């Protein structure tokens, strides 16, 4: 059964660890639904509307090590490597790590502490070729905000280089992607490294604002730049203009990069953090999501 957090302003649904059983997304704090009670606005959608397609993402689900799997390159085929929040994965060949790939898995043990307004997950360490870590994640409702705090303790013998982001599978009130949405970032926005001219032609920029010229008929992807030196207290804000409903992400860390991915039903701004943790050291960070309607 899903865990339900509610404070009268927000209602949040969180899947139990193991309900999502893939090897990509963090099993702890897998947020599948957010409702802003005033107006009944909803924000979370699946990665794919076609059953069986995609990697099983939905809502606000985070991933560690999408492009730099911990210990993968130095492992031989048949050896294991850790995927934070998931477990130990077995390397199958000398091919490069593929975050879409399916790997044999030994899941981490995850303990939960649940209250009405918060839930804390402790992902227990499991030693793997000198790598070992303890992940503590707490999800808390604070009025119209959903706060997510992380702490990783390196209890192994080797340094940890960790990248983390939340995929943010967002579709406000189920509305299709198009000109009714507006995405804002601080600074003067630029599109970088688009997956093709399709993405370039689909997106329209004006100052710190981005919108869509039409409803997309295929996935789009790019890197967003121009925000790096802007003074602001948020990373991005997405508004569905007809309903006035929106979501704003902020945090206590400097973003390493911001990516935009989506399809006709989903918009995913992705804010990456890149950190290094030496043995016997810890690192914490925080993300906050504010949900609102005009």
mmCIF file with all atom_site columns, C-alpha atoms in Angstrom, residues 54-253:
data_model
loop_
_atom_site.group_PDB
_atom_site.id
_atom_site.type_symbol
_atom_site.label_atom_id
_atom_site.label_alt_id
_atom_site.label_comp_id
_atom_site.label_asym_id
_atom_site.label_entity_id
_atom_site.label_seq_id
_atom_site.pdbx_PDB_ins_code
_atom_site.Cartn_x
_atom_site.Cartn_y
_atom_site.Cartn_z
_atom_site.occupancy
_atom_site.B_iso_or_equiv
_atom_site.pdbx_formal_charge
_atom_site.auth_seq_id
_atom_site.auth_comp_id
_atom_site.auth_asym_id
_atom_site.auth_atom_id
_atom_site.pdbx_PDB_model_num
ATOM 1   C CA . UNK A 1 54  ? 9.815  3.298   -20.345 1.00 0.00 ? 54  UNK A CA 1
ATOM 2   C CA . UNK A 1 55  ? 11.640 2.496   -17.112 1.00 0.00 ? 55  UNK A CA 1
ATOM 3   C CA . UNK A 1 56  ? 8.689  2.724   -14.719 1.00 0.00 ? 56  UNK A CA 1
ATOM 4   C CA . UNK A 1 57  ? 9.151  6.293   -13.513 1.00 0.00 ? 57  UNK A CA 1
ATOM 5   C CA . UNK A 1 58  ? 6.250  8.324   -12.181 1.00 0.00 ? 58  UNK A CA 1
ATOM 6   C CA . UNK A 1 59  ? 5.946  11.603  -10.324 1.00 0.00 ? 59  UNK A CA 1
ATOM 7   C CA . UNK A 1 60  ? 8.932  12.869  -8.344  1.00 0.00 ? 60  UNK A CA 1
ATOM 8   C CA . UNK A 1 61  ? 11.393 9.976   -8.406  1.00 0.00 ? 61  UNK A CA 1
ATOM 9   C CA . UNK A 1 62  ? 15.114 10.454  -8.022  1.00 0.00 ? 62  UNK A CA 1
ATOM 10  C CA . UNK A 1 63  ? 18.079 8.600   -9.444  1.00 0.00 ? 63  UNK A CA 1
ATOM 11  C CA . UNK A 1 64  ? 21.699 8.346   -8.459  1.00 0.00 ? 64  UNK A CA 1
ATOM 12  C CA . UNK A 1 65  ? 24.547 7.743   -10.902 1.00 0.00 ? 65  UNK A CA 1
ATOM 13  C CA . UNK A 1 66  ? 22.726 8.008   -14.224 1.00 0.00 ? 66  UNK A CA 1
ATOM 14  C CA . UNK A 1 67  ? 25.955 8.631   -16.163 1.00 0.00 ? 67  UNK A CA 1
ATOM 15  C CA . UNK A 1 68  ? 28.649 7.612   -13.675 1.00 0.00 ? 68  UNK A CA 1
ATOM 16  C CA . UNK A 1 69  ? 27.807 4.352   -11.942 1.00 0.00 ? 69  UNK A CA 1
ATOM 17  C CA . UNK A 1 70  ? 29.830 3.898   -8.757  1.00 0.00 ? 70  UNK A CA 1
ATOM 18  C CA . UNK A 1 71  ? 32.602 1.329   -9.251  1.00 0.00 ? 71  UNK A CA 1
ATOM 19  C CA . UNK A 1 72  ? 31.233 0.109   -12.585 1.00 0.00 ? 72  UNK A CA 1
ATOM 20  C CA . UNK A 1 73  ? 34.242 0.785   -14.803 1.00 0.00 ? 73  UNK A CA 1
ATOM 21  C CA . UNK A 1 74  ? 36.691 -0.946  -12.478 1.00 0.00 ? 74  UNK A CA 1
ATOM 22  C CA . UNK A 1 75  ? 34.433 -3.981  -12.013 1.00 0.00 ? 75  UNK A CA 1
ATOM 23  C CA . UNK A 1 76  ? 34.894 -7.101  -14.112 1.00 0.00 ? 76  UNK A CA 1
ATOM 24  C CA . UNK A 1 77  ? 31.926 -8.747  -15.802 1.00 0.00 ? 77  UNK A CA 1
ATOM 25  C CA . UNK A 1 78  ? 30.127 -10.782 -13.150 1.00 0.00 ? 78  UNK A CA 1
ATOM 26  C CA . UNK A 1 79  ? 31.179 -8.496  -10.285 1.00 0.00 ? 79  UNK A CA 1
ATOM 27  C CA . UNK A 1 80  ? 28.821 -6.227  -8.369  1.00 0.00 ? 80  UNK A CA 1
ATOM 28  C CA . UNK A 1 81  ? 28.560 -2.447  -8.057  1.00 0.00 ? 81  UNK A CA 1
ATOM 29  C CA . UNK A 1 82  ? 26.314 -0.276  -5.826  1.00 0.00 ? 82  UNK A CA 1
ATOM 30  C CA . UNK A 1 83  ? 23.389 1.801   -7.084  1.00 0.00 ? 83  UNK A CA 1
ATOM 31  C CA . UNK A 1 84  ? 22.402 4.133   -4.190  1.00 0.00 ? 84  UNK A CA 1
ATOM 32  C CA . UNK A 1 85  ? 18.808 3.729   -3.086  1.00 0.00 ? 85  UNK A CA 1
ATOM 33  C CA . UNK A 1 86  ? 18.457 0.493   -5.056  1.00 0.00 ? 86  UNK A CA 1
ATOM 34  C CA . UNK A 1 87  ? 21.035 -2.189  -4.185  1.00 0.00 ? 87  UNK A CA 1
ATOM 35  C CA . UNK A 1 88  ? 23.989 -4.071  -5.587  1.00 0.00 ? 88  UNK A CA 1
ATOM 36  C CA . UNK A 1 89  ? 23.808 -4.577  -9.356  1.00 0.00 ? 89  UNK A CA 1
ATOM 37  C CA . UNK A 1 90  ? 25.806 -7.175  -11.275 1.00 0.00 ? 90  UNK A CA 1
ATOM 38  C CA . UNK A 1 91  ? 27.863 -6.062  -14.258 1.00 0.00 ? 91  UNK A CA 1
ATOM 39  C CA . UNK A 1 92  ? 26.993 -8.247  -17.236 1.00 0.00 ? 92  UNK A CA 1
ATOM 40  C CA . UNK A 1 93  ? 29.648 -7.384  -19.836 1.00 0.00 ? 93  UNK A CA 1
ATOM 41  C CA . UNK A 1 94  ? 32.373 -4.927  -20.731 1.00 0.00 ? 94  UNK A CA 1
ATOM 42  C CA . UNK A 1 95  ? 29.820 -2.620  -22.354 1.00 0.00 ? 95  UNK A CA 1
ATOM 43  C CA . UNK A 1 96  ? 29.345 0.847   -20.856 1.00 0.00 ? 96  UNK A CA 1
ATOM 44  C CA . UNK A 1 97  ? 26.817 1.244   -18.048 1.00 0.00 ? 97  UNK A CA 1
ATOM 45  C CA . UNK A 1 98  ? 23.279 1.766   -19.357 1.00 0.00 ? 98  UNK A CA 1
ATOM 46  C CA . UNK A 1 99  ? 20.779 3.327   -16.939 1.00 0.00 ? 99  UNK A CA 1
ATOM 47  C CA . UNK A 1 100 ? 17.984 1.752   -19.036 1.00 0.00 ? 100 UNK A CA 1
ATOM 48  C CA . UNK A 1 101 ? 19.601 -1.670  -18.684 1.00 0.00 ? 101 UNK A CA 1
ATOM 49  C CA . UNK A 1 102 ? 18.287 -4.508  -16.558 1.00 0.00 ? 102 UNK A CA 1
ATOM 50  C CA . UNK A 1 103 ? 20.841 -5.868  -14.103 1.00 0.00 ? 103 UNK A CA 1
ATOM 51  C CA . UNK A 1 104 ? 20.663 -8.715  -11.584 1.00 0.00 ? 104 UNK A CA 1
ATOM 52  C CA . UNK A 1 105 ? 19.944 -7.087  -8.225  1.00 0.00 ? 105 UNK A CA 1
ATOM 53  C CA . UNK A 1 106 ? 20.446 -7.623  -4.498  1.00 0.00 ? 106 UNK A CA 1
ATOM 54  C CA . UNK A 1 107 ? 18.228 -4.905  -2.971  1.00 0.00 ? 107 UNK A CA 1
ATOM 55  C CA . UNK A 1 108 ? 19.329 -2.784  -0.034  1.00 0.00 ? 108 UNK A CA 1
ATOM 56  C CA . UNK A 1 109 ? 17.410 -3.139  3.234   1.00 0.00 ? 109 UNK A CA 1
ATOM 57  C CA . UNK A 1 110 ? 15.284 -0.024  3.784   1.00 0.00 ? 110 UNK A CA 1
ATOM 58  C CA . UNK A 1 111 ? 13.799 0.980   7.144   1.00 0.00 ? 111 UNK A CA 1
ATOM 59  C CA . UNK A 1 112 ? 10.879 3.423   7.368   1.00 0.00 ? 112 UNK A CA 1
ATOM 60  C CA . UNK A 1 113 ? 9.637  5.778   10.080  1.00 0.00 ? 113 UNK A CA 1
ATOM 61  C CA . UNK A 1 114 ? 6.234  7.220   9.201   1.00 0.00 ? 114 UNK A CA 1
ATOM 62  C CA . UNK A 1 115 ? 4.162  10.022  10.725  1.00 0.00 ? 115 UNK A CA 1
ATOM 63  C CA . UNK A 1 116 ? 1.228  12.007  9.383   1.00 0.00 ? 116 UNK A CA 1
ATOM 64  C CA . UNK A 1 117 ? 3.376  14.769  7.875   1.00 0.00 ? 117 UNK A CA 1
ATOM 65  C CA . UNK A 1 118 ? 6.706  13.045  7.222   1.00 0.00 ? 118 UNK A CA 1
ATOM 66  C CA . UNK A 1 119 ? 8.451  9.797   6.437   1.00 0.00 ? 119 UNK A CA 1
ATOM 67  C CA . UNK A 1 120 ? 12.121 8.931   6.922   1.00 0.00 ? 120 UNK A CA 1
ATOM 68  C CA . UNK A 1 121 ? 13.897 6.173   5.013   1.00 0.00 ? 121 UNK A CA 1
ATOM 69  C CA . UNK A 1 122 ? 17.195 4.675   6.134   1.00 0.00 ? 122 UNK A CA 1
ATOM 70  C CA . UNK A 1 123 ? 18.866 2.631   3.412   1.00 0.00 ? 123 UNK A CA 1
ATOM 71  C CA . UNK A 1 124 ? 21.278 0.287   5.160   1.00 0.00 ? 124 UNK A CA 1
ATOM 72  C CA . UNK A 1 125 ? 24.845 -0.067  3.858   1.00 0.00 ? 125 UNK A CA 1
ATOM 73  C CA . UNK A 1 126 ? 26.072 -3.176  2.076   1.00 0.00 ? 126 UNK A CA 1
ATOM 74  C CA . UNK A 1 127 ? 29.815 -3.509  1.423   1.00 0.00 ? 127 UNK A CA 1
ATOM 75  C CA . UNK A 1 128 ? 30.812 -3.939  -2.217  1.00 0.00 ? 128 UNK A CA 1
ATOM 76  C CA . UNK A 1 129 ? 34.482 -3.975  -3.253  1.00 0.00 ? 129 UNK A CA 1
ATOM 77  C CA . UNK A 1 130 ? 35.387 -1.144  -0.855  1.00 0.00 ? 130 UNK A CA 1
ATOM 78  C CA . UNK A 1 131 ? 32.238 0.916   -1.487  1.00 0.00 ? 131 UNK A CA 1
ATOM 79  C CA . UNK A 1 132 ? 29.585 1.239   1.198   1.00 0.00 ? 132 UNK A CA 1
ATOM 80  C CA . UNK A 1 133 ? 27.141 3.997   2.133   1.00 0.00 ? 133 UNK A CA 1
ATOM 81  C CA . UNK A 1 134 ? 24.179 4.737   4.366   1.00 0.00 ? 134 UNK A CA 1
ATOM 82  C CA . UNK A 1 135 ? 21.424 6.882   2.824   1.00 0.00 ? 135 UNK A CA 1
ATOM 83  C CA . UNK A 1 136 ? 18.906 8.725   4.995   1.00 0.00 ? 136 UNK A CA 1
ATOM 84  C CA . UNK A 1 137 ? 16.065 10.501  3.200   1.00 0.00 ? 137 UNK A CA 1
ATOM 85  C CA . UNK A 1 138 ? 13.238 12.416  4.878   1.00 0.00 ? 138 UNK A CA 1
ATOM 86  C CA . UNK A 1 139 ? 10.139 13.709  3.095   1.00 0.00 ? 139 UNK A CA 1
ATOM 87  C CA . UNK A 1 140 ? 8.216  16.371  5.029   1.00 0.00 ? 140 UNK A CA 1
ATOM 88  C CA . UNK A 1 141 ? 5.126  18.479  4.366   1.00 0.00 ? 141 UNK A CA 1
ATOM 89  C CA . UNK A 1 142 ? 5.544  22.126  5.372   1.00 0.00 ? 142 UNK A CA 1
ATOM 90  C CA . UNK A 1 143 ? 2.388  24.078  4.469   1.00 0.00 ? 143 UNK A CA 1
ATOM 91  C CA . UNK A 1 144 ? 2.407  24.249  0.633   1.00 0.00 ? 144 UNK A CA 1
ATOM 92  C CA . UNK A 1 145 ? 5.941  22.806  0.378   1.00 0.00 ? 145 UNK A CA 1
ATOM 93  C CA . UNK A 1 146 ? 7.222  19.291  0.025   1.00 0.00 ? 146 UNK A CA 1
ATOM 94  C CA . UNK A 1 147 ? 10.744 19.132  1.476   1.00 0.00 ? 147 UNK A CA 1
ATOM 95  C CA . UNK A 1 148 ? 13.175 16.294  0.744   1.00 0.00 ? 148 UNK A CA 1
ATOM 96  C CA . UNK A 1 149 ? 16.386 16.071  2.769   1.00 0.00 ? 149 UNK A CA 1
ATOM 97  C CA . UNK A 1 150 ? 19.207 13.661  2.021   1.00 0.00 ? 150 UNK A CA 1
ATOM 98  C CA . UNK A 1 151 ? 22.255 12.527  3.936   1.00 0.00 ? 151 UNK A CA 1
ATOM 99  C CA . UNK A 1 152 ? 24.805 10.018  2.682   1.00 0.00 ? 152 UNK A CA 1
ATOM 100 C CA . UNK A 1 153 ? 27.434 8.643   5.047   1.00 0.00 ? 153 UNK A CA 1
ATOM 101 C CA . UNK A 1 154 ? 30.430 6.984   3.419   1.00 0.00 ? 154 UNK A CA 1
ATOM 102 C CA . UNK A 1 155 ? 31.137 3.932   5.597   1.00 0.00 ? 155 UNK A CA 1
ATOM 103 C CA . UNK A 1 156 ? 33.373 2.280   2.987   1.00 0.00 ? 156 UNK A CA 1
ATOM 104 C CA . UNK A 1 157 ? 37.091 2.516   2.256   1.00 0.00 ? 157 UNK A CA 1
ATOM 105 C CA . UNK A 1 158 ? 36.844 4.300   -1.111  1.00 0.00 ? 158 UNK A CA 1
ATOM 106 C CA . UNK A 1 159 ? 35.693 7.852   -1.962  1.00 0.00 ? 159 UNK A CA 1
ATOM 107 C CA . UNK A 1 160 ? 32.187 8.226   -3.370  1.00 0.00 ? 160 UNK A CA 1
ATOM 108 C CA . UNK A 1 161 ? 31.522 10.427  -6.397  1.00 0.00 ? 161 UNK A CA 1
ATOM 109 C CA . UNK A 1 162 ? 27.768 10.747  -6.533  1.00 0.00 ? 162 UNK A CA 1
ATOM 110 C CA . UNK A 1 163 ? 25.423 12.567  -8.887  1.00 0.00 ? 163 UNK A CA 1
ATOM 111 C CA . UNK A 1 164 ? 21.739 12.807  -8.037  1.00 0.00 ? 164 UNK A CA 1
ATOM 112 C CA . UNK A 1 165 ? 18.682 14.367  -9.620  1.00 0.00 ? 165 UNK A CA 1
ATOM 113 C CA . UNK A 1 166 ? 14.905 14.052  -9.487  1.00 0.00 ? 166 UNK A CA 1
ATOM 114 C CA . UNK A 1 167 ? 13.293 13.255  -12.799 1.00 0.00 ? 167 UNK A CA 1
ATOM 115 C CA . UNK A 1 168 ? 10.126 15.304  -12.064 1.00 0.00 ? 168 UNK A CA 1
ATOM 116 C CA . UNK A 1 169 ? 7.523  13.626  -14.273 1.00 0.00 ? 169 UNK A CA 1
ATOM 117 C CA . UNK A 1 170 ? 5.098  16.566  -14.196 1.00 0.00 ? 170 UNK A CA 1
ATOM 118 C CA . UNK A 1 171 ? 1.793  17.067  -16.002 1.00 0.00 ? 171 UNK A CA 1
ATOM 119 C CA . UNK A 1 172 ? -0.419 19.607  -14.247 1.00 0.00 ? 172 UNK A CA 1
ATOM 120 C CA . UNK A 1 173 ? -4.033 18.388  -14.023 1.00 0.00 ? 173 UNK A CA 1
ATOM 121 C CA . UNK A 1 174 ? -3.197 15.958  -16.818 1.00 0.00 ? 174 UNK A CA 1
ATOM 122 C CA . UNK A 1 175 ? -3.059 18.776  -19.396 1.00 0.00 ? 175 UNK A CA 1
ATOM 123 C CA . UNK A 1 176 ? -1.182 18.007  -22.608 1.00 0.00 ? 176 UNK A CA 1
ATOM 124 C CA . UNK A 1 177 ? 2.116  19.800  -23.200 1.00 0.00 ? 177 UNK A CA 1
ATOM 125 C CA . UNK A 1 178 ? 1.907  22.895  -25.399 1.00 0.00 ? 178 UNK A CA 1
ATOM 126 C CA . UNK A 1 179 ? 1.617  26.657  -25.340 1.00 0.00 ? 179 UNK A CA 1
ATOM 127 C CA . UNK A 1 180 ? -0.520 26.647  -22.180 1.00 0.00 ? 180 UNK A CA 1
ATOM 128 C CA . UNK A 1 181 ? 2.576  25.778  -20.129 1.00 0.00 ? 181 UNK A CA 1
ATOM 129 C CA . UNK A 1 182 ? 5.345  28.212  -19.188 1.00 0.00 ? 182 UNK A CA 1
ATOM 130 C CA . UNK A 1 183 ? 8.680  27.180  -17.696 1.00 0.00 ? 183 UNK A CA 1
ATOM 131 C CA . UNK A 1 184 ? 10.779 29.855  -15.974 1.00 0.00 ? 184 UNK A CA 1
ATOM 132 C CA . UNK A 1 185 ? 14.382 29.767  -14.816 1.00 0.00 ? 185 UNK A CA 1
ATOM 133 C CA . UNK A 1 186 ? 16.475 32.640  -13.488 1.00 0.00 ? 186 UNK A CA 1
ATOM 134 C CA . UNK A 1 187 ? 18.719 34.458  -15.990 1.00 0.00 ? 187 UNK A CA 1
ATOM 135 C CA . UNK A 1 188 ? 18.562 34.641  -19.769 1.00 0.00 ? 188 UNK A CA 1
ATOM 136 C CA . UNK A 1 189 ? 17.721 31.154  -20.972 1.00 0.00 ? 189 UNK A CA 1
ATOM 137 C CA . UNK A 1 190 ? 19.646 29.324  -23.693 1.00 0.00 ? 190 UNK A CA 1
ATOM 138 C CA . UNK A 1 191 ? 19.060 25.910  -25.232 1.00 0.00 ? 191 UNK A CA 1
ATOM 139 C CA . UNK A 1 192 ? 22.202 23.780  -25.406 1.00 0.00 ? 192 UNK A CA 1
ATOM 140 C CA . UNK A 1 193 ? 22.853 20.289  -26.778 1.00 0.00 ? 193 UNK A CA 1
ATOM 141 C CA . UNK A 1 194 ? 19.321 19.616  -28.103 1.00 0.00 ? 194 UNK A CA 1
ATOM 142 C CA . UNK A 1 195 ? 18.708 16.011  -29.102 1.00 0.00 ? 195 UNK A CA 1
ATOM 143 C CA . UNK A 1 196 ? 17.875 17.239  -32.625 1.00 0.00 ? 196 UNK A CA 1
ATOM 144 C CA . UNK A 1 197 ? 16.555 20.208  -34.575 1.00 0.00 ? 197 UNK A CA 1
ATOM 145 C CA . UNK A 1 198 ? 13.097 18.978  -33.522 1.00 0.00 ? 198 UNK A CA 1
ATOM 146 C CA . UNK A 1 199 ? 13.673 20.189  -29.949 1.00 0.00 ? 199 UNK A CA 1
ATOM 147 C CA . UNK A 1 200 ? 15.177 23.462  -31.181 1.00 0.00 ? 200 UNK A CA 1
ATOM 148 C CA . UNK A 1 201 ? 12.117 24.149  -33.328 1.00 0.00 ? 201 UNK A CA 1
ATOM 149 C CA . UNK A 1 202 ? 9.626  23.060  -30.664 1.00 0.00 ? 202 UNK A CA 1
ATOM 150 C CA . UNK A 1 203 ? 10.744 25.383  -27.867 1.00 0.00 ? 203 UNK A CA 1
ATOM 151 C CA . UNK A 1 204 ? 10.310 29.156  -27.775 1.00 0.00 ? 204 UNK A CA 1
ATOM 152 C CA . UNK A 1 205 ? 12.484 31.333  -25.503 1.00 0.00 ? 205 UNK A CA 1
ATOM 153 C CA . UNK A 1 206 ? 11.903 34.857  -24.250 1.00 0.00 ? 206 UNK A CA 1
ATOM 154 C CA . UNK A 1 207 ? 14.186 36.144  -21.482 1.00 0.00 ? 207 UNK A CA 1
ATOM 155 C CA . UNK A 1 208 ? 13.901 33.714  -18.575 1.00 0.00 ? 208 UNK A CA 1
ATOM 156 C CA . UNK A 1 209 ? 10.777 32.046  -19.984 1.00 0.00 ? 209 UNK A CA 1
ATOM 157 C CA . UNK A 1 210 ? 10.309 28.944  -22.142 1.00 0.00 ? 210 UNK A CA 1
ATOM 158 C CA . UNK A 1 211 ? 7.159  27.648  -23.764 1.00 0.00 ? 211 UNK A CA 1
ATOM 159 C CA . UNK A 1 212 ? 6.121  25.165  -26.461 1.00 0.00 ? 212 UNK A CA 1
ATOM 160 C CA . UNK A 1 213 ? 5.065  26.210  -29.961 1.00 0.00 ? 213 UNK A CA 1
ATOM 161 C CA . UNK A 1 214 ? 2.819  23.179  -30.328 1.00 0.00 ? 214 UNK A CA 1
ATOM 162 C CA . UNK A 1 215 ? 1.951  19.863  -28.735 1.00 0.00 ? 215 UNK A CA 1
ATOM 163 C CA . UNK A 1 216 ? 4.960  17.572  -29.213 1.00 0.00 ? 216 UNK A CA 1
ATOM 164 C CA . UNK A 1 217 ? 4.509  14.331  -31.110 1.00 0.00 ? 217 UNK A CA 1
ATOM 165 C CA . UNK A 1 218 ? 7.786  12.778  -29.941 1.00 0.00 ? 218 UNK A CA 1
ATOM 166 C CA . UNK A 1 219 ? 10.191 13.121  -26.993 1.00 0.00 ? 219 UNK A CA 1
ATOM 167 C CA . UNK A 1 220 ? 12.252 16.302  -26.647 1.00 0.00 ? 220 UNK A CA 1
ATOM 168 C CA . UNK A 1 221 ? 15.495 16.820  -24.737 1.00 0.00 ? 221 UNK A CA 1
ATOM 169 C CA . UNK A 1 222 ? 18.033 19.583  -24.180 1.00 0.00 ? 222 UNK A CA 1
ATOM 170 C CA . UNK A 1 223 ? 20.270 21.217  -21.629 1.00 0.00 ? 223 UNK A CA 1
ATOM 171 C CA . UNK A 1 224 ? 19.192 24.607  -20.274 1.00 0.00 ? 224 UNK A CA 1
ATOM 172 C CA . UNK A 1 225 ? 21.847 27.260  -19.736 1.00 0.00 ? 225 UNK A CA 1
ATOM 173 C CA . UNK A 1 226 ? 21.996 30.951  -18.888 1.00 0.00 ? 226 UNK A CA 1
ATOM 174 C CA . UNK A 1 227 ? 20.853 30.558  -15.265 1.00 0.00 ? 227 UNK A CA 1
ATOM 175 C CA . UNK A 1 228 ? 24.285 29.813  -13.793 1.00 0.00 ? 228 UNK A CA 1
ATOM 176 C CA . UNK A 1 229 ? 25.192 33.333  -12.638 1.00 0.00 ? 229 UNK A CA 1
ATOM 177 C CA . UNK A 1 230 ? 21.687 34.569  -11.903 1.00 0.00 ? 230 UNK A CA 1
ATOM 178 C CA . UNK A 1 231 ? 20.789 35.419  -8.310  1.00 0.00 ? 231 UNK A CA 1
ATOM 179 C CA . UNK A 1 232 ? 17.564 33.587  -7.488  1.00 0.00 ? 232 UNK A CA 1
ATOM 180 C CA . UNK A 1 233 ? 15.973 31.513  -4.756  1.00 0.00 ? 233 UNK A CA 1
ATOM 181 C CA . UNK A 1 234 ? 14.639 28.799  -7.068  1.00 0.00 ? 234 UNK A CA 1
ATOM 182 C CA . UNK A 1 235 ? 15.868 26.470  -9.828  1.00 0.00 ? 235 UNK A CA 1
ATOM 183 C CA . UNK A 1 236 ? 12.754 26.386  -12.012 1.00 0.00 ? 236 UNK A CA 1
ATOM 184 C CA . UNK A 1 237 ? 9.036  27.102  -12.003 1.00 0.00 ? 237 UNK A CA 1
ATOM 185 C CA . UNK A 1 238 ? 6.373  25.499  -14.211 1.00 0.00 ? 238 UNK A CA 1
ATOM 186 C CA . UNK A 1 239 ? 2.884  27.006  -14.562 1.00 0.00 ? 239 UNK A CA 1
ATOM 187 C CA . UNK A 1 240 ? -0.175 25.748  -16.404 1.00 0.00 ? 240 UNK A CA 1
ATOM 188 C CA . UNK A 1 241 ? -1.632 29.129  -17.390 1.00 0.00 ? 241 UNK A CA 1
ATOM 189 C CA . UNK A 1 242 ? -5.342 28.207  -17.843 1.00 0.00 ? 242 UNK A CA 1
ATOM 190 C CA . UNK A 1 243 ? -5.606 26.748  -14.322 1.00 0.00 ? 243 UNK A CA 1
ATOM 191 C CA . UNK A 1 244 ? -3.008 28.992  -12.663 1.00 0.00 ? 244 UNK A CA 1
ATOM 192 C CA . UNK A 1 245 ? -1.534 25.916  -10.973 1.00 0.00 ? 245 UNK A CA 1
ATOM 193 C CA . UNK A 1 246 ? 2.226  25.609  -10.715 1.00 0.00 ? 246 UNK A CA 1
ATOM 194 C CA . UNK A 1 247 ? 5.220  23.963  -9.094  1.00 0.00 ? 247 UNK A CA 1
ATOM 195 C CA . UNK A 1 248 ? 8.525  25.553  -8.100  1.00 0.00 ? 248 UNK A CA 1
ATOM 196 C CA . UNK A 1 249 ? 11.719 23.685  -7.123  1.00 0.00 ? 249 UNK A CA 1
ATOM 197 C CA . UNK A 1 250 ? 14.424 25.169  -4.905  1.00 0.00 ? 250 UNK A CA 1
ATOM 198 C CA . UNK A 1 251 ? 17.249 23.778  -2.785  1.00 0.00 ? 251 UNK A CA 1
ATOM 199 C CA . UNK A 1 252 ? 20.318 24.473  -0.677  1.00 0.00 ? 252 UNK A CA 1
ATOM 200 C CA . UNK A 1 253 ? 22.935 23.446  -3.252  1.00 0.00 ? 253 UNK A CA 1
#
